PDB file of C-alpha atoms and ligand atoms in Angstrom:
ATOM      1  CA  UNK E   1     -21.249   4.706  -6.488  1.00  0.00           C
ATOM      2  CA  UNK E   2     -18.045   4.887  -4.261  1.00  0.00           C
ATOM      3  CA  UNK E   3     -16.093   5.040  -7.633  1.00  0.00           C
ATOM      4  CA  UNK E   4     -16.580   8.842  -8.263  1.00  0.00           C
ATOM      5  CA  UNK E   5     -18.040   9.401  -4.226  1.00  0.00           C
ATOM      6  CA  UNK E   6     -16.647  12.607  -2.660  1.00  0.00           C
ATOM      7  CA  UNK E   7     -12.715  12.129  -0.871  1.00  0.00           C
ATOM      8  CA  UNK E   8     -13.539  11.273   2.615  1.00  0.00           C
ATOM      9  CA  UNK E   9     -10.669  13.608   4.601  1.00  0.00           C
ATOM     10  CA  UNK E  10     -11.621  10.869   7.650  1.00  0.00           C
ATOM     11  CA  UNK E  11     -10.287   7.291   5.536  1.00  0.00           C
ATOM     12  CA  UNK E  12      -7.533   5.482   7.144  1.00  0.00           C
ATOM     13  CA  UNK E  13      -4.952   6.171   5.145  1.00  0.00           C
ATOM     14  CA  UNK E  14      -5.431   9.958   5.496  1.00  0.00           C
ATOM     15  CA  UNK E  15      -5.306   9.053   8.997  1.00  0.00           C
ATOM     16  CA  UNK E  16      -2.345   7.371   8.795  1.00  0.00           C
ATOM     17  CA  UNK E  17      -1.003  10.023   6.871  1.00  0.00           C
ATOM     18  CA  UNK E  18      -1.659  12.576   9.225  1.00  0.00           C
ATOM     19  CA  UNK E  19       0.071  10.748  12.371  1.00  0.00           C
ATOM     20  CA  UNK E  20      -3.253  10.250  13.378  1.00  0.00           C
ATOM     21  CA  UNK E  21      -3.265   6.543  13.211  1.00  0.00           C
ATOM     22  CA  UNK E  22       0.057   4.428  13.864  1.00  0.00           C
ATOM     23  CA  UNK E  23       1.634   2.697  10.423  1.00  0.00           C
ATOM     24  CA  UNK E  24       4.777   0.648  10.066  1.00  0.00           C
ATOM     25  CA  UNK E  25       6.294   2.684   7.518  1.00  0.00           C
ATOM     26  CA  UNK E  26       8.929   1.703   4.965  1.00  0.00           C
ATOM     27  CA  UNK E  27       9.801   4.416   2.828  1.00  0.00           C
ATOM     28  CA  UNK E  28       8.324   7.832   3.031  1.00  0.00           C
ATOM     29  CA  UNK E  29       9.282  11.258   1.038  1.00  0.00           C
ATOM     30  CA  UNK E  30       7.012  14.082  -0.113  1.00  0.00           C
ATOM     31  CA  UNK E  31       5.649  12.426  -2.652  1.00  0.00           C
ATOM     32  CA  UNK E  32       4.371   8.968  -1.187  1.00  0.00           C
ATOM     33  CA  UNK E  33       4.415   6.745   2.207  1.00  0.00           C
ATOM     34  CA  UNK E  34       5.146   3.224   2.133  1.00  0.00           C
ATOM     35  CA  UNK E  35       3.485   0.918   4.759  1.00  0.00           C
ATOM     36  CA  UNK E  36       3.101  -2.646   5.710  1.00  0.00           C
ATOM     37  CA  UNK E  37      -0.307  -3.935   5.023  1.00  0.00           C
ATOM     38  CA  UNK E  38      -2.018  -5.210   8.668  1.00  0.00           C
ATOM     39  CA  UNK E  39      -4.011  -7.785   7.270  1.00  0.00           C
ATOM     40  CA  UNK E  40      -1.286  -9.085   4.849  1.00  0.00           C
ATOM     41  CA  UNK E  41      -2.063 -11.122   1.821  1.00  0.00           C
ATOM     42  CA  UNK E  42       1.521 -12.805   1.767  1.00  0.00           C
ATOM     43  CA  UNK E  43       4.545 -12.187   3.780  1.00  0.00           C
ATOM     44  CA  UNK E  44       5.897  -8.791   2.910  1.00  0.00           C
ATOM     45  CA  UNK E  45       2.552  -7.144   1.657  1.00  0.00           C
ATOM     46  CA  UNK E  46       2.983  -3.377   1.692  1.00  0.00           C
ATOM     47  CA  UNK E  47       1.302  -0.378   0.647  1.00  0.00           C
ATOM     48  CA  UNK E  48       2.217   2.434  -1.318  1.00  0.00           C
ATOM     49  CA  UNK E  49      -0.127   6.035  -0.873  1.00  0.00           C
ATOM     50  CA  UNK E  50       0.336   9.661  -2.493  1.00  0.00           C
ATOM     51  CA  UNK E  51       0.840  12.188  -0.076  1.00  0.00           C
ATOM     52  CA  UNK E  52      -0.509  15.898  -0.397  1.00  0.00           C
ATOM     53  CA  UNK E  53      -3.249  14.597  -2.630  1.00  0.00           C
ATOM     54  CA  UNK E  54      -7.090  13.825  -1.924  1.00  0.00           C
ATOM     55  CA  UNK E  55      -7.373  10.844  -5.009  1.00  0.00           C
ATOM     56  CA  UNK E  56     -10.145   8.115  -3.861  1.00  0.00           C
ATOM     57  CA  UNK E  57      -8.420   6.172  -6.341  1.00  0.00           C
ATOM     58  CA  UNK E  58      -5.854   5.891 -10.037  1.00  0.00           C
ATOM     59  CA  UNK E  59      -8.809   7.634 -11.966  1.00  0.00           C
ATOM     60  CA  UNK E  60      -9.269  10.630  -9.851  1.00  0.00           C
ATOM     61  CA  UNK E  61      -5.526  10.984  -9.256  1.00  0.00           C
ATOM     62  CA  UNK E  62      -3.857  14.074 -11.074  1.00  0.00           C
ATOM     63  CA  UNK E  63      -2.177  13.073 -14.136  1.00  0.00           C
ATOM     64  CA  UNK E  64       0.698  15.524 -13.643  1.00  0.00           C
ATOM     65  CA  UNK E  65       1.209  13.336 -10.280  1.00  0.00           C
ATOM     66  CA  UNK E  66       1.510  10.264 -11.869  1.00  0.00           C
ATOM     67  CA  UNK E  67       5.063   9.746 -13.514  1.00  0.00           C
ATOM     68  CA  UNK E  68       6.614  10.932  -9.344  1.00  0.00           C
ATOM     69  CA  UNK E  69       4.011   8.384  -7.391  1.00  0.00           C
ATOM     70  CA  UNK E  70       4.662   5.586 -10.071  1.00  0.00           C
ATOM     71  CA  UNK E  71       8.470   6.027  -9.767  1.00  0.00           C
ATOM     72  CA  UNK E  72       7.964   5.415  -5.699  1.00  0.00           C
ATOM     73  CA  UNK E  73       5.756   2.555  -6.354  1.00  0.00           C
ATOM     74  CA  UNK E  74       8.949   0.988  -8.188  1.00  0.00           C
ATOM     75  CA  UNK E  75      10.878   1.657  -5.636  1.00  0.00           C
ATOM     76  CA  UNK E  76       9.277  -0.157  -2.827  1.00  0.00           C
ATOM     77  CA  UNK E  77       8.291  -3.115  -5.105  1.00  0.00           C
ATOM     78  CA  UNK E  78      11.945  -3.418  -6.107  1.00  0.00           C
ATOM     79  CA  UNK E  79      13.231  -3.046  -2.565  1.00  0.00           C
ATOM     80  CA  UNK E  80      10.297  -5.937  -1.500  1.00  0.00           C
ATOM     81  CA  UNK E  81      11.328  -7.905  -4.015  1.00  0.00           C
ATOM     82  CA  UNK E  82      14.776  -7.731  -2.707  1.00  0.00           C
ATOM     83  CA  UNK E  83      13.938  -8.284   1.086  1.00  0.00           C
ATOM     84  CA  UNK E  84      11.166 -11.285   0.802  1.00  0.00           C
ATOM     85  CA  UNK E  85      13.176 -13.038  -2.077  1.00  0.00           C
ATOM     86  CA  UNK E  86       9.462 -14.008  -3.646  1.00  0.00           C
ATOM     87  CA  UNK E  87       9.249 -15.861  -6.436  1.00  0.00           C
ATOM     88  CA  UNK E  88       6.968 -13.145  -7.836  1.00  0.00           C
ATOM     89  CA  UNK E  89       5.288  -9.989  -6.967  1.00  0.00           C
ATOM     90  CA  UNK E  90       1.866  -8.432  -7.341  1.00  0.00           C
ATOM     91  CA  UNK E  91       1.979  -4.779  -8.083  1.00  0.00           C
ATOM     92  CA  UNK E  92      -2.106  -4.125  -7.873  1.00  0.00           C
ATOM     93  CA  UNK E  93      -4.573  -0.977  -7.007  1.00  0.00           C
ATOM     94  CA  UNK E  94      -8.173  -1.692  -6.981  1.00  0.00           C
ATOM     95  CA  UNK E  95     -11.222   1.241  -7.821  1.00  0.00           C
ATOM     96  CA  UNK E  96     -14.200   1.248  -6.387  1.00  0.00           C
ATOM     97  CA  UNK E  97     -15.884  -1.286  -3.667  1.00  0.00           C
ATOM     98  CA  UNK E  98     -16.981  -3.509  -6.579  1.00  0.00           C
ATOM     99  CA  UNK E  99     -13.998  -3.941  -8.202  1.00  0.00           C
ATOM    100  CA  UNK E 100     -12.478  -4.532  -4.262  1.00  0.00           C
ATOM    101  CA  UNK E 101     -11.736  -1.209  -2.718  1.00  0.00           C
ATOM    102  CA  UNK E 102     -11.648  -0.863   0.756  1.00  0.00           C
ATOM    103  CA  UNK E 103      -9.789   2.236   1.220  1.00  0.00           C
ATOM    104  CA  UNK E 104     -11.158   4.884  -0.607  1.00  0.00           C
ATOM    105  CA  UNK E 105      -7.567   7.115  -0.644  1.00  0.00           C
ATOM    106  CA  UNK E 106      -5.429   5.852  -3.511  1.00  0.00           C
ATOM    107  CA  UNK E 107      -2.873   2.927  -2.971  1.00  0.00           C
ATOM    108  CA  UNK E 108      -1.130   0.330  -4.576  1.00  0.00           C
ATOM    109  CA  UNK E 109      -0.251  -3.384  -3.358  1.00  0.00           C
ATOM    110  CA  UNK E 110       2.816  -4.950  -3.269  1.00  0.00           C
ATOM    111  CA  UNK E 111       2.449  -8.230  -2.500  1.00  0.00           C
ATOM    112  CA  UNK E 112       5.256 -11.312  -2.841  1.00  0.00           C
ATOM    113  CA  UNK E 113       4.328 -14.767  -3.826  1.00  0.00           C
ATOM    114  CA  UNK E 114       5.739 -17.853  -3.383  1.00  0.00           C
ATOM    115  CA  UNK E 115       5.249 -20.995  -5.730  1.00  0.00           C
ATOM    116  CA  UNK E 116       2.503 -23.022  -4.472  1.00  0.00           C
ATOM    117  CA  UNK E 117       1.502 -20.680  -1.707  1.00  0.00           C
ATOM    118  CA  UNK E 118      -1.835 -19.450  -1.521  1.00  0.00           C
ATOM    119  CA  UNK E 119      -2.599 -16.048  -1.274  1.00  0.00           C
ATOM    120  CA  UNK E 120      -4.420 -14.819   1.803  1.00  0.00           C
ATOM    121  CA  UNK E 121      -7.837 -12.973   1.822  1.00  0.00           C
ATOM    122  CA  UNK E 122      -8.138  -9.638   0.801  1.00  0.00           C
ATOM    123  CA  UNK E 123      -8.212  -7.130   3.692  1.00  0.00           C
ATOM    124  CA  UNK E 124      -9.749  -9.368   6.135  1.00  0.00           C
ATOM    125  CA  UNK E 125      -9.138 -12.182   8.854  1.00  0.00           C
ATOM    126  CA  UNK E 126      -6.522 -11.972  11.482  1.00  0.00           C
ATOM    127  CA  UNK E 127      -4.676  -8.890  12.301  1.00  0.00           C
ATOM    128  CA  UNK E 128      -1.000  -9.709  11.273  1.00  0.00           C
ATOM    129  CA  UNK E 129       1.280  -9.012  14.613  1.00  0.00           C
ATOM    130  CA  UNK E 130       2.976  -6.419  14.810  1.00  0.00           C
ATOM    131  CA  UNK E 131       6.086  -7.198  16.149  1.00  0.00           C
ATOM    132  CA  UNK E 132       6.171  -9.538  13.018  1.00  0.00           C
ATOM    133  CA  UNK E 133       5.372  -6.664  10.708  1.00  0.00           C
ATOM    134  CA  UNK E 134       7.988  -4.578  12.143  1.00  0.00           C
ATOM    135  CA  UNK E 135      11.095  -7.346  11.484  1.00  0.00           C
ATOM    136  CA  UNK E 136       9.430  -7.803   7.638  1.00  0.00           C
ATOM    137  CA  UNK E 137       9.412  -3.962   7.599  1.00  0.00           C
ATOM    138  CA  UNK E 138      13.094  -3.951   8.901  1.00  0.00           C
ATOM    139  CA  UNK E 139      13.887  -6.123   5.971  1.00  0.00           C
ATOM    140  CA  UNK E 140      12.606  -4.076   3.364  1.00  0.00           C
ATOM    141  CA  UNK E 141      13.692  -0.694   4.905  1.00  0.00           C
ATOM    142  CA  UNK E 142      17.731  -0.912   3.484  1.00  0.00           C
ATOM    143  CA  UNK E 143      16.565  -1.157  -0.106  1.00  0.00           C
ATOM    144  CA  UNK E 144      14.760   1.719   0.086  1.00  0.00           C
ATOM    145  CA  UNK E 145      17.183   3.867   1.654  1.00  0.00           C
TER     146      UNK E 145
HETATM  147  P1  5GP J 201      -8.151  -2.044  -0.762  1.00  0.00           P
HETATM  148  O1  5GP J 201      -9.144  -3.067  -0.312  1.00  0.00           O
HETATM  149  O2  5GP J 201      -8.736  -0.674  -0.599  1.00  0.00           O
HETATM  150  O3  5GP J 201      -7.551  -2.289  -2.102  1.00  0.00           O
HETATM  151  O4  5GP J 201      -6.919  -2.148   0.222  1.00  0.00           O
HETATM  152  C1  5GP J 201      -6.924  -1.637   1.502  1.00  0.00           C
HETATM  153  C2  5GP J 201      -5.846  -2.370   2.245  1.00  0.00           C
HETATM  154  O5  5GP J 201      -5.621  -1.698   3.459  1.00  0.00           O
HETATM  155  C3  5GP J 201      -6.218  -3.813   2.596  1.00  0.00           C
HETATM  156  O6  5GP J 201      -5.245  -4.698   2.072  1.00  0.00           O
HETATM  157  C4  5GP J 201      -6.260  -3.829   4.113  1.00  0.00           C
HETATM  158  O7  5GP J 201      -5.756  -5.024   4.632  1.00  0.00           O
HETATM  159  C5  5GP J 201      -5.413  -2.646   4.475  1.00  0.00           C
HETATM  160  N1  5GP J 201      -5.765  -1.974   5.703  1.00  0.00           N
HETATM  161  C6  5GP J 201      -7.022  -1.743   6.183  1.00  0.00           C
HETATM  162  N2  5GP J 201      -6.951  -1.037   7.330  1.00  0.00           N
HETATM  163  C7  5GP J 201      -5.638  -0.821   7.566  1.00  0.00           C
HETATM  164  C8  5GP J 201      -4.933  -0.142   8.613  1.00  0.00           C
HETATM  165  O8  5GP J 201      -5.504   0.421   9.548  1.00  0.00           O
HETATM  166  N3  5GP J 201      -3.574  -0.127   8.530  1.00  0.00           N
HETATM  167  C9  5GP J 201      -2.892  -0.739   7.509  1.00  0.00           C
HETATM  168  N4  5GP J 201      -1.560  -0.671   7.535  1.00  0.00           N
HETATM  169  N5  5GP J 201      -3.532  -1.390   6.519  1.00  0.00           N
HETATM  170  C10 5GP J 201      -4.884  -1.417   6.542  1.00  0.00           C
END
């Protein structure tokens, strides 16, 4: 059911979103926010949320909205790709807990991989640190810009 569940104002993200939680951002505008990811799947895995929006997920999210979120999405995967130096890149958004939501307020994954390196698990395990994030972040933050 949490595909088409009510927007929970109370998620982390909208947490995050209202300064109500602490994020290491990497882009932010009106239109979107751009975090690191703390249970990263690979080096570099970021996040990409709409702002002023209450979208559980891509099928709830206005379609007028679309074309302006999309275009930050690019942005941040380009400017990851351009920090981490991957090999390739996952660009991926999940609906619904059985297709492997977690966070019921929209996002997108940006997540690097290397040849022969095995991707983490999926929001889980060890807490990444955060001094850690914060160099990645650092990074990424000049491609952005
Ligand atoms: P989903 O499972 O909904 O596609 O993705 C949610 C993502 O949010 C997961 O990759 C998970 O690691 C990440 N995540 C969960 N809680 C937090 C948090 O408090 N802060 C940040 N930055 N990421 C989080």
């Amino acid at each position: 059911m949490t595909l088409h569940d009510a927007y929970d104002p109370d998620n982390i993200f909208a947490k995050i979103l209202a300064g109500e939680m602490p994020s290491i951002k990497v882009m932010e505008d009106d239109i979107a926010l751009a975090f690191m990811d703390v249970f990263p799947q690979a080096e570099g895995h970021t996040l990409v949320i709409p702002k002023a929006v209450q979208a559980r997920n891509f099928l709830d999210f206005p379609t007028e909205k679309v074309g302006a979120y999309m275009e930050r999405v690019q942005l941040v995967a380009r400017a990851v790709e351009k920090a981490m130096t991957p090999d390739g890149l996952v660009v991926t958004q999940f609906n619904g807990a059985p297709a492997g939501q977690t966070v019921f307020h929209l996002h997108f994954h940006i997540i690097p991989r290397w040849t022969g390196q095995n991707l983490r698990g999926h929001a889980g395990g060890q807490m990444a640190d955060m001094g850690e994030l914060e160099s990645i972040a650092q990074k990424i933050r000049p491609f952005v810009a």
